[in-house]
Amino acid sequence: LAPEAAYRSADVRWQIDKADVRTLPSAKEQEAYLRPRIYEGEMQKVMKQFPGTKYAALAAYDMIDNKLCGDWQGLPKCPEMEAGLYQKYADKYPDSSKAAQALYEATYREGVLVSMYMVEENRKRSEAAAANAQALAAEMKQRYPQSDYTARAASIAYRVQQQVPVYGNDRD
């Protein structure tokens, strides 16, 4: 029960701090270093004291929040970086309850990159992002066939395949 209690305690503080940080004007800044960071000490303590547990994996997923951009501002730099963060998490913690969600988030960001690169008229990178989105959706179908996130990733892969913009679509 100790790992669960430590994680739940850290998570309560994390959620409160996250909500507070999101109310600040700096929350919309593109760069993560331009806004206050959520205190990671308790999450790091969970990871250090209980490595290899599902709670360490959950703490690692939460800590991704501090690295995400506030507003992408239509530039591909942020979704590229964020897709990498989520893929790295899913590779490091494949059995985590958040692994499917992380791969979905990576798939979404790759789909967004397709649209962003098309606007920049960078066809080569757009095609690479489309291939990555398709590959991630296929990986999810293989690794997490029962997850709701797999169906959502398949929807993104389909939209990418049909050249329907994922980013800037007001109907999502």
Coordinates of C-alpha atoms in Angstrom, one line a residue:
L1 CA 0.0 0.0 0.0
A2 CA 3.0 2.3 0.5
P3 CA 3.6 3.0 -3.2
E4 CA 0.0 3.7 -3.9
A5 CA -0.3 6.0 -0.9
A6 CA 2.8 7.9 -1.9
Y7 CA 1.7 8.3 -5.4
R8 CA -1.8 9.4 -4.5
S9 CA -0.5 12.0 -2.1
A10 CA 1.9 13.3 -4.8
D11 CA -0.8 13.2 -7.4
V12 CA -3.2 15.3 -5.3
R13 CA -0.6 18.0 -4.9
W14 CA 0.3 17.7 -8.6
Q15 CA -3.3 18.2 -9.8
I16 CA -3.7 21.2 -7.5
D17 CA -0.5 22.8 -8.7
K18 CA -1.3 22.0 -12.3
A19 CA -4.6 23.7 -12.1
D20 CA -3.0 26.8 -10.5
V21 CA -0.3 27.0 -13.2
R22 CA -2.9 26.8 -15.9
T23 CA -4.7 29.9 -14.6
L24 CA -1.6 32.1 -15.0
P25 CA -1.2 34.3 -18.1
S26 CA 2.2 32.6 -18.7
A27 CA 0.5 29.2 -19.2
K28 CA 0.0 30.0 -22.8
E29 CA 3.7 30.6 -23.5
Q30 CA 5.1 28.3 -26.1
E31 CA 8.3 27.4 -24.2
A32 CA 7.9 25.4 -21.0
Y33 CA 10.7 27.3 -19.3
L34 CA 8.8 30.6 -19.5
R35 CA 6.1 29.5 -17.0
P36 CA 6.3 28.2 -13.5
R37 CA 7.1 24.5 -13.2
I38 CA 4.9 22.1 -11.2
Y39 CA 6.8 20.9 -8.2
E40 CA 8.3 17.4 -9.1
G41 CA 9.9 16.5 -5.8
E42 CA 7.1 14.2 -4.5
M43 CA 6.7 12.5 -7.9
Q44 CA 10.5 11.9 -8.1
K45 CA 10.4 10.5 -4.6
V46 CA 7.8 7.9 -5.7
M47 CA 9.9 7.0 -8.7
K48 CA 13.0 6.7 -6.6
Q49 CA 11.5 4.7 -3.7
F50 CA 9.3 2.4 -5.7
P51 CA 11.0 1.8 -9.1
G52 CA 9.4 -0.7 -11.4
T53 CA 6.0 -0.2 -9.9
K54 CA 2.9 1.0 -11.7
Y55 CA 3.0 4.1 -9.5
A56 CA 6.5 5.0 -10.6
A57 CA 5.2 4.8 -14.2
L58 CA 2.2 7.0 -13.4
A59 CA 4.5 9.5 -11.7
A60 CA 6.7 9.6 -14.8
Y61 CA 3.7 10.2 -17.0
D62 CA 2.5 13.1 -14.9
M63 CA 6.0 14.7 -15.0
I64 CA 5.7 15.0 -18.8
D65 CA 3.4 18.0 -18.1
N66 CA 6.3 20.1 -17.1
K67 CA 7.9 19.6 -20.5
L68 CA 4.9 20.3 -22.7
C69 CA 4.4 23.6 -24.6
G70 CA 1.7 25.9 -23.6
D71 CA 0.6 27.1 -27.0
W72 CA 2.0 25.6 -30.2
Q73 CA 1.4 28.8 -32.1
G74 CA 1.1 26.9 -35.4
L75 CA 4.8 25.9 -35.3
P76 CA 6.0 22.3 -35.6
K77 CA 8.7 22.5 -33.0
C78 CA 6.4 21.8 -30.0
P79 CA 4.4 18.9 -31.4
E80 CA 7.7 17.3 -32.6
M81 CA 9.2 17.5 -29.2
E82 CA 6.0 16.3 -27.4
A83 CA 5.5 13.3 -29.7
G84 CA 9.1 12.3 -28.9
L85 CA 8.4 12.6 -25.1
Y86 CA 5.2 10.5 -25.3
Q87 CA 6.9 7.8 -27.5
K88 CA 9.8 7.7 -25.1
Y89 CA 7.5 7.2 -22.2
A90 CA 5.5 4.4 -24.0
D91 CA 8.8 2.6 -24.8
K92 CA 10.1 2.9 -21.3
Y93 CA 6.9 1.9 -19.6
P94 CA 5.1 -0.5 -22.1
D95 CA 3.0 -2.1 -19.3
S96 CA 1.8 1.1 -17.8
S97 CA -1.8 1.9 -17.7
K98 CA -0.9 5.2 -19.4
A99 CA 1.2 3.7 -22.2
A100 CA -1.7 3.5 -24.7
Q101 CA -2.7 7.1 -23.9
A102 CA 0.9 8.2 -24.4
L103 CA 1.0 6.5 -27.8
Y104 CA -2.3 8.1 -28.7
E105 CA -0.9 11.5 -27.7
A106 CA 2.2 10.8 -29.9
T107 CA -0.1 9.8 -32.8
Y108 CA -2.1 12.9 -32.5
R109 CA 1.0 15.1 -32.5
E110 CA 2.3 13.4 -35.6
G111 CA -1.1 14.0 -37.3
V112 CA -0.8 17.6 -36.3
L113 CA 2.7 17.8 -37.8
V114 CA 1.3 16.6 -41.1
S115 CA -0.9 19.7 -41.3
M116 CA 1.7 22.1 -40.0
Y117 CA 4.3 20.9 -42.5
M118 CA 1.8 21.2 -45.4
V119 CA 1.2 24.8 -44.4
E120 CA 4.9 25.4 -44.5
E121 CA 5.0 23.6 -47.9
N122 CA 7.5 21.0 -46.5
R123 CA 6.2 18.0 -48.3
K124 CA 9.0 15.6 -47.3
R125 CA 8.5 16.2 -43.6
S126 CA 4.8 16.1 -43.9
E127 CA 5.0 12.6 -45.5
A128 CA 7.4 11.5 -42.8
A129 CA 5.0 12.6 -40.1
A130 CA 2.1 10.9 -41.9
A131 CA 4.1 7.7 -42.0
N132 CA 4.9 8.0 -38.3
A133 CA 1.3 8.6 -37.5
Q134 CA 0.3 5.5 -39.4
A135 CA 3.1 3.4 -37.8
L136 CA 2.1 4.5 -34.3
A137 CA -1.6 3.7 -34.9
A138 CA -0.6 0.3 -36.2
E139 CA 1.7 -0.3 -33.2
M140 CA -1.2 0.6 -30.9
K141 CA -3.5 -1.8 -32.7
Q142 CA -1.0 -4.6 -32.1
R143 CA 0.0 -3.7 -28.5
Y144 CA -3.2 -2.4 -27.1
P145 CA -6.1 -3.7 -29.2
Q146 CA -8.7 -3.3 -26.4
S147 CA -7.9 0.3 -25.5
D148 CA -10.2 3.2 -26.4
Y149 CA -7.1 5.2 -27.3
T150 CA -6.4 2.7 -30.1
A151 CA -9.7 3.5 -31.8
R152 CA -9.0 7.2 -31.4
A153 CA -5.5 6.8 -32.9
A154 CA -7.0 4.8 -35.8
S155 CA -9.3 7.7 -36.4
I156 CA -6.4 10.1 -36.6
A157 CA -4.5 7.7 -38.9
Y158 CA -7.5 7.5 -41.2
R159 CA -7.8 11.3 -41.3
V160 CA -4.1 11.6 -42.1
Q161 CA -4.5 9.0 -44.8
Q162 CA -7.5 10.8 -46.3
Q163 CA -5.6 14.1 -46.1
V164 CA -8.1 15.6 -43.6
P165 CA -6.3 18.2 -41.4
V166 CA -6.0 17.2 -37.8
Y167 CA -4.8 20.5 -36.5
G168 CA -6.9 23.6 -36.9
N169 CA -10.1 21.6 -37.3
D170 CA -12.8 23.2 -35.2
R171 CA -14.9 20.1 -35.2
D172 CA -12.8 18.0 -32.8

